[in-house]
Amino acid sequence: VLMDQRGTGRSTPITKQTLQRRFPDLFALDGHVATAEVTSKFATAAGDDSEVTSTIAEQLDEWSEIQPDVTARVGVSLGHAVEYMSNFRADNIVKDAEAVKDTLLLSASSLSLSLNDDAEEEVTPKPWGAALGQSFGGFCMMSYLSLIPHPPKICLLTGGIAPMLTPVYDAYDSLWDRVKERNFRYYDQYPGDITLVKRIVRRLLSENNPVVLPSGGILTARRFLQLGISLGGSPSAFASFHSLLASAIVSDGVSSSIVNEEDDEDIEFTRAFLKHVDSEQPFDDAPIYFLMHESIYADGPNSHSTPTDWAAHRVFTDRTKTPNEFSFGLTSKLNSDARPTLFFGEMVFPWMADGDFAEVSGFGMKALAHSLASKDDWEPLYDADSMRRALANGGPCKAAAAVYYDDMYVDFDACMKVTARGGPLEKCKVWITNDYQHSGLRDNGAEIFTKILGMAKGTIRTPS
C-alpha cells in the first residue's frame, strides 16, 4: 500500500485555493495590506532583511483601528486555520495508516468493534507485516513506534531518522555545514558555474527590473539560491543542475551562459529557465511543505524544539551577522573562484511569503505561516520509552535503517545520537553508507530494500 499522507495527493490536499475555500475570512485583508515596503526589500543583499518587524498579533491590532470588523474575522479564522493545520503531522498520519490497515485486514464486524470505544469484546490486533518510511516517512515510522500500540512488525527507515534528541536550531546549524560541503562538491565538478552563478545573483540583486516568474512569484536572488535543494539528490543531480544553469541566460536570441560580464544589468533570462524554476520549487503547488516543514521537529509543548520559530532562517541570520561564505551579497561581488556563491538546502524562510512565491504570499498565508512557526503547544511526536519497548529483544517489532553519511537533508550526527546505545532506536540495526545520497531508495531501491529487510529479519549481518 502506497498511501498519500494527509494534505498531499488526493488526501485532503492543502493548497492556497483549498484554504481559501475553507477559511475565506483568513484572506479578507489580502487586498488591503500594503506590500510596497515588502517588495522594496526583494533586492537587498543581506538575505536576512525581511525579519518580521512586528508580530502578526501586533499587525492585526494596527489593522483593527482601520477595519475592526474585517480584522476581527481574520483573527478568528486564523486561530481556526492554525488548529486545522495542526492535524497534518506524523502523529495523525500514522493513525491514518492504521485506519487504512484495519479497513483492509479486519472483517466488517471486527472493524465495527475496533471503532467502538465502548465495545466489551476485544479485537485481535493485526499490525502491518512491514512498513517502509523514506525521509519524512522515516520520521513517521518513529511516530508509529511511539504512539501506536501495535506498530508494524518490521519497520524500515531510509534517510529518515528524526533528530529527536537534537534541538532544531542545532540540527539546522549542522545542516548548513552539510549544504556548504555539497556546494563545494558541485563546484569542484562544474567550476565554470562559479562565475555564472555570481552573475545571476548580481542581476537578481539589482533593484531594476524585477524578474517575474510565470507563476506570478518573483525570482529574487534568495529564491534562486533555494534551487540548491536539488543538490542532494540522485547521481544525475549535479548534471541536471548544471544543465539548468546553462540554459538561464539569453544572448542575441540564443540561450547562452557566455555574456559580457560588465552587462549584468542587461541579463535576460530564458522563458524555459523561468518555467523550470517554477517547476523545480514545489512550494506554490504544495504550500503544506512551506507551512508545516519545520513543525516535523516540534515534539510536544515541552520540547527543546518548540516553537520552531523559523529555525533555519535564524541560523542563517546568526551566521551571516559576520560576513561568511553564505553572505551571497558579498560573495557574488568577489572576483575569486575560491569564494563561490553558495546555494541553500532544504530550508524554509519567512520571506517566502513576502512575494517570492505567489501562492504562499498575501497576509492570510503569511499570518498562517508565522502563527505555525510560533506555535508552542504542539502535540508530542515521539516517545523514547515506547520505541525502546517495541524494539526490545523479544519485543513485537524489528527495525533497520539505511543512513546516508553525506545526507544533505538529514544530519548524520543527529541520527547517530538516536541510534546510539541507550538511545530510542538503540535496537534498530543501522547500515551507514556514502555510496548513496538521500535519494538512494529511488536510485537503487531493490538493493537497499533487500539489504535492510534482511538486516531486520536477521538474515544479513549488518552491522558486522
Tab-separated table of C-alpha atoms in Angstrom:
chain	number	residue	atom	x	y	z
A	1	VAL	CA	0.000	0.000	0.000
A	2	LEU	CA	1.458	3.359	-1.033
A	3	MET	CA	-0.514	5.916	0.938
A	4	ASP	CA	-0.868	9.614	0.195
A	5	GLN	CA	-0.148	11.264	3.527
A	6	ARG	CA	-2.870	13.681	4.579
A	7	GLY	CA	-2.509	17.088	2.933
A	8	THR	CA	-0.879	15.641	-0.189
A	9	GLY	CA	-2.008	13.887	-3.352
A	10	ARG	CA	-5.771	13.420	-3.120
A	11	SER	CA	-5.813	13.034	0.648
A	12	THR	CA	-7.381	16.322	1.747
A	13	PRO	CA	-4.839	18.333	-0.290
A	14	ILE	CA	-3.598	21.607	1.162
A	15	THR	CA	-3.297	24.408	-1.388
A	16	LYS	CA	-3.961	28.107	-1.156
A	17	GLN	CA	-7.229	27.506	-3.020
A	18	THR	CA	-8.447	24.832	-0.599
A	19	LEU	CA	-7.510	27.035	2.353
A	20	GLN	CA	-9.356	29.985	0.811
A	21	ARG	CA	-12.471	27.853	0.436
A	22	ARG	CA	-12.271	26.502	3.980
A	23	PHE	CA	-11.195	29.751	5.694
A	24	PRO	CA	-12.323	32.649	3.477
A	25	ASP	CA	-12.110	35.181	6.313
A	26	LEU	CA	-8.419	34.423	6.773
A	27	PHE	CA	-7.756	36.127	3.450
A	28	ALA	CA	-10.068	39.106	3.964
A	29	LEU	CA	-7.176	41.529	4.441
A	30	ASP	CA	-5.149	40.360	1.464
A	31	GLY	CA	-6.464	43.114	-0.746
A	32	HIS	CA	-5.910	45.803	1.884
A	33	VAL	CA	-2.495	45.191	3.412
A	34	ALA	CA	0.100	47.250	1.587
A	35	THR	CA	3.019	45.289	0.162
A	36	ALA	CA	5.126	48.176	-1.058
A	37	GLU	CA	7.578	48.071	1.826
A	38	VAL	CA	7.960	44.312	1.384
A	39	THR	CA	8.580	44.378	-2.345
A	40	SER	CA	11.141	47.125	-1.876
A	41	LYS	CA	13.218	44.621	0.069
A	42	PHE	CA	13.378	41.969	-2.645
A	43	ALA	CA	16.732	43.043	-3.994
A	44	THR	CA	18.676	43.639	-0.812
A	45	ALA	CA	21.866	41.735	-0.417
A	46	ALA	CA	21.992	40.539	3.156
A	47	GLY	CA	19.366	37.837	2.845
A	48	ASP	CA	18.071	38.485	6.356
A	49	ASP	CA	16.301	41.705	5.501
A	50	SER	CA	12.738	40.524	5.912
A	51	GLU	CA	12.806	39.885	9.626
A	52	VAL	CA	9.301	40.461	10.901
A	53	THR	CA	9.286	43.904	12.483
A	54	SER	CA	6.052	43.218	14.323
A	55	THR	CA	4.167	40.067	15.243
A	56	ILE	CA	1.030	39.014	13.418
A	57	ALA	CA	-0.979	39.902	16.540
A	58	GLU	CA	0.539	43.391	16.548
A	59	GLN	CA	-0.250	43.836	12.858
A	60	LEU	CA	-3.838	42.757	13.472
A	61	ASP	CA	-4.069	45.266	16.325
A	62	GLU	CA	-2.936	48.019	13.974
A	63	TRP	CA	-5.486	46.994	11.358
A	64	SER	CA	-8.270	46.736	13.922
A	65	GLU	CA	-8.242	50.522	14.187
A	66	ILE	CA	-8.841	50.824	10.434
A	67	GLN	CA	-11.010	47.792	9.635
A	68	PRO	CA	-12.227	46.479	13.012
A	69	ASP	CA	-14.885	44.066	11.728
A	70	VAL	CA	-12.735	42.564	8.993
A	71	THR	CA	-9.736	42.287	11.298
A	72	ALA	CA	-11.765	40.504	13.955
A	73	ARG	CA	-12.923	37.940	11.390
A	74	VAL	CA	-9.350	37.413	10.207
A	75	GLY	CA	-8.130	36.822	13.766
A	76	VAL	CA	-10.823	34.239	14.495
A	77	SER	CA	-10.268	32.485	11.191
A	78	LEU	CA	-6.511	32.451	11.750
A	79	GLY	CA	-6.983	30.561	15.007
A	80	HIS	CA	-9.194	28.012	13.270
A	81	ALA	CA	-6.717	27.612	10.421
A	82	VAL	CA	-3.804	27.003	12.796
A	83	GLU	CA	-5.848	24.392	14.653
A	84	TYR	CA	-6.780	22.739	11.356
A	85	MET	CA	-3.205	22.631	10.057
A	86	SER	CA	-2.060	21.116	13.344
A	87	ASN	CA	-3.768	17.892	12.258
A	88	PHE	CA	-1.412	17.367	9.308
A	89	ARG	CA	1.609	15.908	11.079
A	90	ALA	CA	3.090	12.481	11.678
A	91	ASP	CA	1.003	11.811	14.807
A	92	ASN	CA	-2.145	11.786	12.685
A	93	ILE	CA	-0.552	10.330	9.546
A	94	VAL	CA	0.193	7.098	11.433
A	95	LYS	CA	-3.405	6.991	12.674
A	96	ASP	CA	-4.498	7.234	9.045
A	97	ALA	CA	-2.211	4.314	8.212
A	98	GLU	CA	-3.860	2.317	10.989
A	99	ALA	CA	-7.303	3.143	9.610
A	100	VAL	CA	-6.284	2.014	6.128
A	101	LYS	CA	-4.782	-1.183	7.533
A	102	ASP	CA	-7.838	-2.020	9.625
A	103	THR	CA	-10.116	-1.467	6.639
A	104	LEU	CA	-8.017	-3.870	4.569
A	105	LEU	CA	-7.353	-6.568	7.174
A	106	LEU	CA	-10.305	-6.640	9.563
A	107	SER	CA	-13.719	-8.110	8.888
A	108	ALA	CA	-16.690	-5.766	8.904
A	109	SER	CA	-17.719	-6.897	12.398
A	110	SER	CA	-14.184	-6.594	13.777
A	111	LEU	CA	-13.789	-3.173	12.183
A	112	SER	CA	-17.025	-2.032	13.798
A	113	LEU	CA	-15.790	-3.229	17.185
A	114	SER	CA	-12.416	-1.506	16.756
A	115	LEU	CA	-14.166	1.783	16.075
A	116	ASN	CA	-16.450	1.422	19.103
A	117	ASP	CA	-14.683	2.626	22.226
A	118	ASP	CA	-17.437	1.163	24.423
A	119	ALA	CA	-17.267	-2.348	22.974
A	120	GLU	CA	-16.509	-5.021	25.584
A	121	GLU	CA	-15.173	-7.598	23.124
A	122	GLU	CA	-11.540	-7.035	22.175
A	123	VAL	CA	-10.390	-7.245	18.590
A	124	THR	CA	-7.251	-9.275	17.935
A	125	PRO	CA	-4.701	-6.754	16.648
A	126	LYS	CA	-3.375	-7.266	13.135
A	127	PRO	CA	-0.372	-4.997	12.672
A	128	TRP	CA	1.212	-4.338	9.324
A	129	GLY	CA	3.679	-7.068	8.434
A	130	ALA	CA	6.249	-4.463	7.415
A	131	ALA	CA	6.390	-0.772	6.632
A	132	LEU	CA	8.989	1.363	4.884
A	133	GLY	CA	9.497	5.072	5.527
A	134	GLN	CA	11.716	7.181	3.259
A	135	SER	CA	12.900	10.593	4.504
A	136	PHE	CA	9.930	12.146	6.346
A	137	GLY	CA	8.381	8.686	6.088
A	138	GLY	CA	11.121	7.545	8.459
A	139	PHE	CA	10.056	10.244	10.898
A	140	CYS	CA	6.544	8.799	10.613
A	141	MET	CA	7.885	5.309	11.375
A	142	MET	CA	9.331	6.689	14.604
A	143	SER	CA	5.923	8.164	15.451
A	144	TYR	CA	4.388	4.768	14.679
A	145	LEU	CA	6.724	3.088	17.173
A	146	SER	CA	5.958	5.825	19.699
A	147	LEU	CA	2.209	6.331	19.504
A	148	ILE	CA	0.527	3.220	18.082
A	149	PRO	CA	0.002	0.228	20.425
A	150	HIS	CA	0.690	-2.341	17.687
A	151	PRO	CA	3.158	-0.867	15.191
A	152	PRO	CA	4.369	-2.765	12.102
A	153	LYS	CA	6.256	-5.972	12.842
A	154	ILE	CA	9.155	-4.777	10.695
A	155	CYS	CA	9.966	-1.066	10.461
A	156	LEU	CA	12.385	0.057	7.747
A	157	LEU	CA	13.781	3.586	7.543
A	158	THR	CA	15.798	5.079	4.687
A	159	GLY	CA	17.319	8.536	5.053
A	160	GLY	CA	14.770	9.278	7.734
A	161	ILE	CA	15.864	9.169	11.374
A	162	ALA	CA	14.363	12.199	13.075
A	163	PRO	CA	16.813	14.288	15.173
A	164	MET	CA	14.582	13.945	18.219
A	165	LEU	CA	17.482	14.389	20.667
A	166	THR	CA	18.879	17.491	18.960
A	167	PRO	CA	17.323	20.978	19.253
A	168	VAL	CA	16.019	22.141	15.904
A	169	TYR	CA	18.377	25.142	15.883
A	170	ASP	CA	21.380	22.862	16.350
A	171	ALA	CA	20.121	20.440	13.703
A	172	TYR	CA	19.920	23.233	11.135
A	173	ASP	CA	23.284	24.591	12.212
A	174	SER	CA	24.790	21.241	11.232
A	175	LEU	CA	22.738	21.034	8.051
A	176	TRP	CA	24.039	24.407	6.844
A	177	ASP	CA	27.540	22.931	7.049
A	178	ARG	CA	26.454	19.888	5.060
A	179	VAL	CA	24.857	22.150	2.457
A	180	LYS	CA	28.105	24.090	2.221
A	181	GLU	CA	30.095	20.909	1.600
A	182	ARG	CA	27.615	19.801	-1.076
A	183	ASN	CA	28.017	23.165	-2.803
A	184	PHE	CA	31.775	22.766	-2.848
A	185	ARG	CA	31.466	19.303	-4.365
A	186	TYR	CA	29.200	20.685	-7.067
A	187	TYR	CA	31.600	23.491	-7.915
A	188	ASP	CA	34.515	21.016	-7.944
A	189	GLN	CA	32.663	19.195	-10.713
A	190	TYR	CA	31.498	22.317	-12.562
A	191	PRO	CA	33.964	25.102	-11.728
A	192	GLY	CA	32.792	27.134	-14.699
A	193	ASP	CA	29.467	27.676	-12.970
A	194	ILE	CA	31.040	29.752	-10.201
A	195	THR	CA	31.205	32.858	-12.380
A	196	LEU	CA	27.804	32.218	-13.933
A	197	VAL	CA	26.069	31.883	-10.562
A	198	LYS	CA	27.678	35.086	-9.300
A	199	ARG	CA	26.455	36.945	-12.376
A	200	ILE	CA	22.925	35.652	-11.982
A	201	VAL	CA	22.863	36.625	-8.309
A	202	ARG	CA	24.192	40.111	-9.063
A	203	ARG	CA	21.472	40.581	-11.675
A	204	LEU	CA	18.767	39.432	-9.244
A	205	LEU	CA	20.086	41.719	-6.514
A	206	SER	CA	19.577	44.684	-8.799
A	207	GLU	CA	16.649	46.888	-7.856
A	208	ASN	CA	15.855	47.456	-11.516
A	209	ASN	CA	13.511	45.210	-13.500
A	210	PRO	CA	12.416	42.516	-11.034
A	211	VAL	CA	12.146	39.110	-12.698
A	212	VAL	CA	8.559	37.868	-12.609
A	213	LEU	CA	8.056	34.121	-12.919
A	214	PRO	CA	5.193	32.506	-14.882
A	215	SER	CA	3.563	31.635	-11.522
A	216	GLY	CA	3.459	35.312	-10.558
A	217	GLY	CA	6.230	34.985	-7.990
A	218	ILE	CA	9.436	36.995	-8.080
A	219	LEU	CA	12.780	35.395	-8.907
A	220	THR	CA	14.846	37.076	-6.227
A	221	ALA	CA	18.444	36.158	-5.532
A	222	ARG	CA	17.412	34.340	-2.389
A	223	ARG	CA	14.737	32.341	-4.227
A	224	PHE	CA	17.250	31.478	-6.964
A	225	LEU	CA	19.637	30.145	-4.311
A	226	GLN	CA	16.870	27.900	-2.974
A	227	LEU	CA	17.303	25.825	-6.132
A	228	GLY	CA	20.160	24.207	-4.235
A	229	ILE	CA	17.573	21.960	-2.589
A	230	SER	CA	18.119	19.559	-5.506
A	231	LEU	CA	21.887	19.191	-4.990
A	232	GLY	CA	21.469	16.350	-2.506
A	233	GLY	CA	19.615	14.104	-4.913
A	234	SER	CA	20.424	11.315	-7.334
A	235	PRO	CA	23.730	10.719	-9.181
A	236	SER	CA	22.466	12.854	-12.046
A	237	ALA	CA	21.505	15.772	-9.780
A	238	PHE	CA	24.692	17.718	-10.467
A	239	ALA	CA	24.442	17.250	-14.226
A	240	SER	CA	20.770	18.292	-14.252
A	241	PHE	CA	21.552	21.350	-12.143
A	242	HIS	CA	24.407	22.337	-14.439
A	243	SER	CA	22.136	21.970	-17.455
A	244	LEU	CA	19.545	24.213	-15.817
A	245	LEU	CA	22.090	26.946	-15.111
A	246	ALA	CA	23.493	26.698	-18.629
A	247	SER	CA	20.025	27.435	-20.012
A	248	ALA	CA	19.460	30.513	-17.849
A	249	ILE	CA	20.595	33.470	-19.941
A	250	VAL	CA	19.547	34.730	-23.370
A	251	SER	CA	22.258	36.173	-25.611
A	252	ASP	CA	21.332	37.543	-29.036
A	253	GLY	CA	18.209	35.446	-29.004
A	254	VAL	CA	20.132	32.261	-28.205
A	255	SER	CA	20.346	30.673	-24.775
A	256	SER	CA	23.868	31.114	-23.502
A	257	SER	CA	25.804	31.473	-20.287
A	258	ILE	CA	28.541	33.455	-22.005
A	259	VAL	CA	27.721	37.136	-21.854
A	260	ASN	CA	29.909	40.179	-21.269
A	261	GLU	CA	30.405	40.245	-17.505
A	262	GLU	CA	30.059	44.010	-17.451
A	263	ASP	CA	26.465	43.735	-18.620
A	264	ASP	CA	24.882	42.112	-15.534
A	265	GLU	CA	22.044	44.636	-15.583
A	266	ASP	CA	21.189	43.621	-19.148
A	267	ILE	CA	20.905	39.900	-18.450
A	268	GLU	CA	17.675	38.429	-19.783
A	269	PHE	CA	16.558	35.038	-18.568
A	270	THR	CA	15.144	32.460	-20.952
A	271	ARG	CA	11.489	31.611	-20.586
A	272	ALA	CA	12.412	27.944	-20.407
A	273	PHE	CA	14.638	28.643	-17.420
A	274	LEU	CA	11.937	30.636	-15.634
A	275	LYS	CA	9.384	27.880	-16.192
A	276	HIS	CA	11.872	25.336	-14.938
A	277	VAL	CA	12.460	27.360	-11.765
A	278	ASP	CA	8.735	27.309	-11.072
A	279	SER	CA	8.531	23.552	-11.639
A	280	GLU	CA	11.609	22.805	-9.522
A	281	GLN	CA	10.301	24.608	-6.444
A	282	PRO	CA	7.196	22.904	-5.036
A	283	PHE	CA	6.018	25.485	-2.528
A	284	ASP	CA	3.338	27.113	-4.720
A	285	ASP	CA	1.653	23.835	-5.632
A	286	ALA	CA	2.244	22.254	-2.211
A	287	PRO	CA	2.243	25.062	0.379
A	288	ILE	CA	1.981	22.466	3.155
A	289	TYR	CA	5.710	21.947	2.518
A	290	PHE	CA	6.275	25.600	3.405
A	291	LEU	CA	3.720	25.904	6.194
A	292	MET	CA	4.484	22.675	8.055
A	293	HIS	CA	8.065	21.782	7.196
A	294	GLU	CA	9.725	22.823	10.446
A	295	SER	CA	6.833	21.532	12.539
A	296	ILE	CA	8.134	17.996	11.965
A	297	TYR	CA	10.763	18.839	14.601
A	298	ALA	CA	8.294	20.204	17.190
A	299	ASP	CA	7.998	17.258	19.564
A	300	GLY	CA	5.421	18.416	22.096
A	301	PRO	CA	4.933	21.580	24.151
A	302	ASN	CA	7.975	20.955	26.374
A	303	SER	CA	10.311	20.042	23.549
A	304	HIS	CA	13.651	21.807	23.055
A	305	SER	CA	12.429	22.467	19.502
A	306	THR	CA	9.087	24.121	20.309
A	307	PRO	CA	8.357	26.650	18.955
A	308	THR	CA	10.443	26.143	15.839
A	309	ASP	CA	10.375	29.906	15.155
A	310	TRP	CA	11.922	29.739	11.654
A	311	ALA	CA	14.954	27.820	12.909
A	312	ALA	CA	16.778	27.529	9.558
A	313	HIS	CA	16.359	31.252	8.982
A	314	ARG	CA	17.569	32.087	12.497
A	315	VAL	CA	20.710	30.043	11.964
A	316	PHE	CA	21.334	31.724	8.605
A	317	THR	CA	20.815	35.163	10.121
A	318	ASP	CA	23.133	34.444	13.046
A	319	ARG	CA	25.809	33.041	10.773
A	320	THR	CA	25.752	35.949	8.346
A	321	LYS	CA	25.900	38.658	11.011
A	322	THR	CA	29.608	38.250	10.416
A	323	PRO	CA	30.109	38.011	6.642
A	324	ASN	CA	30.873	34.440	5.615
A	325	GLU	CA	30.526	32.038	2.701
A	326	PHE	CA	26.715	32.248	2.810
A	327	SER	CA	26.686	36.063	2.530
A	328	PHE	CA	25.627	35.964	-1.094
A	329	GLY	CA	25.517	39.736	-1.464
A	330	LEU	CA	29.231	39.720	-0.702
A	331	THR	CA	30.430	36.552	-2.442
A	332	SER	CA	28.636	37.423	-5.685
A	333	LYS	CA	30.825	40.538	-5.954
A	334	LEU	CA	34.129	38.774	-5.289
A	335	ASN	CA	36.176	38.089	-8.382
A	336	SER	CA	37.515	34.834	-6.991
A	337	ASP	CA	36.665	31.230	-7.762
A	338	ALA	CA	37.875	30.386	-4.265
A	339	ARG	CA	34.818	32.141	-2.786
A	340	PRO	CA	31.815	30.817	-4.722
A	341	THR	CA	28.262	31.899	-4.024
A	342	LEU	CA	26.576	29.063	-2.155
A	343	PHE	CA	23.098	27.692	-2.723
A	344	PHE	CA	20.695	26.865	0.102
A	345	GLY	CA	19.377	23.420	1.036
A	346	GLU	CA	16.041	22.098	2.249
A	347	MET	CA	15.092	25.099	4.331
A	348	VAL	CA	12.050	27.359	4.539
A	349	PHE	CA	12.203	31.077	5.313
A	350	PRO	CA	9.685	33.697	6.447
A	351	TRP	CA	10.432	35.900	3.419
A	352	MET	CA	8.972	33.255	1.110
A	353	ALA	CA	5.572	34.727	1.993
A	354	ASP	CA	6.686	38.234	1.019
A	355	GLY	CA	6.040	37.808	-2.696
A	356	ASP	CA	8.855	35.498	-3.748
A	357	PHE	CA	6.293	32.686	-4.005
A	358	ALA	CA	2.892	33.911	-5.149
A	359	GLU	CA	0.807	31.086	-3.686
A	360	VAL	CA	2.214	31.425	-0.167
A	361	SER	CA	2.111	35.233	-0.142
A	362	GLY	CA	-0.575	37.643	0.964
A	363	PHE	CA	-1.470	38.495	4.548
A	364	GLY	CA	-3.550	35.354	5.117
A	365	MET	CA	-0.853	32.867	4.149
A	366	LYS	CA	1.835	34.932	5.839
A	367	ALA	CA	-0.158	35.128	9.073
A	368	LEU	CA	-0.773	31.381	8.985
A	369	ALA	CA	2.913	30.613	8.379
A	370	HIS	CA	4.132	32.852	11.203
A	371	SER	CA	1.475	31.575	13.595
A	372	LEU	CA	2.508	27.975	12.954
A	373	ALA	CA	6.175	28.903	13.411
A	374	SER	CA	5.409	30.495	16.787
A	375	LYS	CA	3.039	27.750	17.961
A	376	ASP	CA	4.218	26.421	21.330
A	377	ASP	CA	1.615	23.785	22.149
A	378	TRP	CA	2.266	21.062	19.571
A	379	GLU	CA	1.355	17.502	20.469
A	380	PRO	CA	4.240	15.044	21.047
A	381	LEU	CA	5.530	13.114	18.042
A	382	TYR	CA	7.930	10.686	19.689
A	383	ASP	CA	8.129	8.627	22.885
A	384	ALA	CA	11.567	7.208	23.578
A	385	ASP	CA	10.331	4.633	26.102
A	386	SER	CA	7.664	3.301	23.746
A	387	MET	CA	10.224	2.965	20.970
A	388	ARG	CA	12.581	1.043	23.246
A	389	ARG	CA	9.791	-1.308	24.385
A	390	ALA	CA	8.625	-2.003	20.844
A	391	LEU	CA	12.143	-2.834	19.644
A	392	ALA	CA	13.439	-4.581	22.766
A	393	ASN	CA	14.778	-8.126	22.486
A	394	GLY	CA	11.716	-10.340	22.313
A	395	GLY	CA	9.525	-7.326	21.571
A	396	PRO	CA	6.898	-7.169	18.843
A	397	CYS	CA	8.951	-5.185	16.315
A	398	LYS	CA	12.227	-5.278	14.460
A	399	ALA	CA	13.786	-2.278	12.729
A	400	ALA	CA	16.600	-1.484	10.334
A	401	ALA	CA	17.730	1.744	8.736
A	402	ALA	CA	19.867	2.960	5.876
A	403	VAL	CA	21.708	6.103	6.973
A	404	TYR	CA	23.488	8.114	4.300
A	405	TYR	CA	26.699	9.584	5.638
A	406	ASP	CA	26.689	12.576	3.268
A	407	ASP	CA	22.932	13.228	3.527
A	408	MET	CA	22.252	16.923	2.899
A	409	TYR	CA	18.731	16.800	4.332
A	410	VAL	CA	19.002	14.678	7.500
A	411	ASP	CA	22.016	15.334	9.704
A	412	PHE	CA	24.166	12.234	10.194
A	413	ASP	CA	25.417	13.136	13.676
A	414	ALA	CA	21.878	13.776	14.920
A	415	CYS	CA	20.849	10.358	13.567
A	416	MET	CA	23.675	8.656	15.414
A	417	LYS	CA	22.531	10.114	18.730
A	418	VAL	CA	19.143	8.459	18.291
A	419	THR	CA	20.595	5.059	17.358
A	420	ALA	CA	23.450	5.070	19.888
A	421	ARG	CA	23.490	2.671	22.819
A	422	GLY	CA	20.837	3.862	25.243
A	423	GLY	CA	19.097	5.873	22.515
A	424	PRO	CA	15.455	5.444	21.486
A	425	LEU	CA	16.445	3.427	18.388
A	426	GLU	CA	19.286	1.535	20.044
A	427	LYS	CA	17.886	-1.780	18.782
A	428	CYS	CA	17.425	-0.547	15.221
A	429	LYS	CA	20.115	-2.091	13.012
A	430	VAL	CA	21.888	0.630	11.067
A	431	TRP	CA	23.638	0.445	7.717
A	432	ILE	CA	25.828	3.509	7.211
A	433	THR	CA	26.921	4.215	3.645
A	434	ASN	CA	28.257	7.006	1.474
A	435	ASP	CA	27.533	5.094	-1.727
A	436	TYR	CA	24.197	6.904	-1.952
A	437	GLN	CA	22.719	10.296	-1.348
A	438	HIS	CA	19.328	10.914	0.243
A	439	SER	CA	17.688	9.560	-2.918
A	440	GLY	CA	19.273	6.122	-2.553
A	441	LEU	CA	15.931	4.324	-2.413
A	442	ARG	CA	14.960	5.841	-5.753
A	443	ASP	CA	18.377	5.220	-7.301
A	444	ASN	CA	18.840	1.594	-6.239
A	445	GLY	CA	15.731	0.630	-4.345
A	446	ALA	CA	15.949	-3.117	-4.845
A	447	GLU	CA	19.421	-3.413	-3.312
A	448	ILE	CA	18.718	-1.096	-0.392
A	449	PHE	CA	15.344	-2.631	0.424
A	450	THR	CA	16.701	-6.176	0.225
A	451	LYS	CA	19.608	-5.304	2.492
A	452	ILE	CA	17.739	-3.549	5.279
A	453	LEU	CA	14.900	-6.089	5.202
A	454	GLY	CA	17.496	-8.837	5.619
A	455	MET	CA	19.074	-6.873	8.459
A	456	ALA	CA	15.738	-6.562	10.243
A	457	LYS	CA	14.997	-10.287	9.809
A	458	GLY	CA	18.499	-11.272	10.871
A	459	THR	CA	19.465	-12.925	7.579
A	460	ILE	CA	22.025	-10.211	6.773
A	461	ARG	CA	24.574	-9.448	9.458
A	462	THR	CA	24.938	-5.699	9.305
A	463	PRO	CA	26.351	-4.195	11.464
A	464	SER	CA	29.043	-6.899	11.329
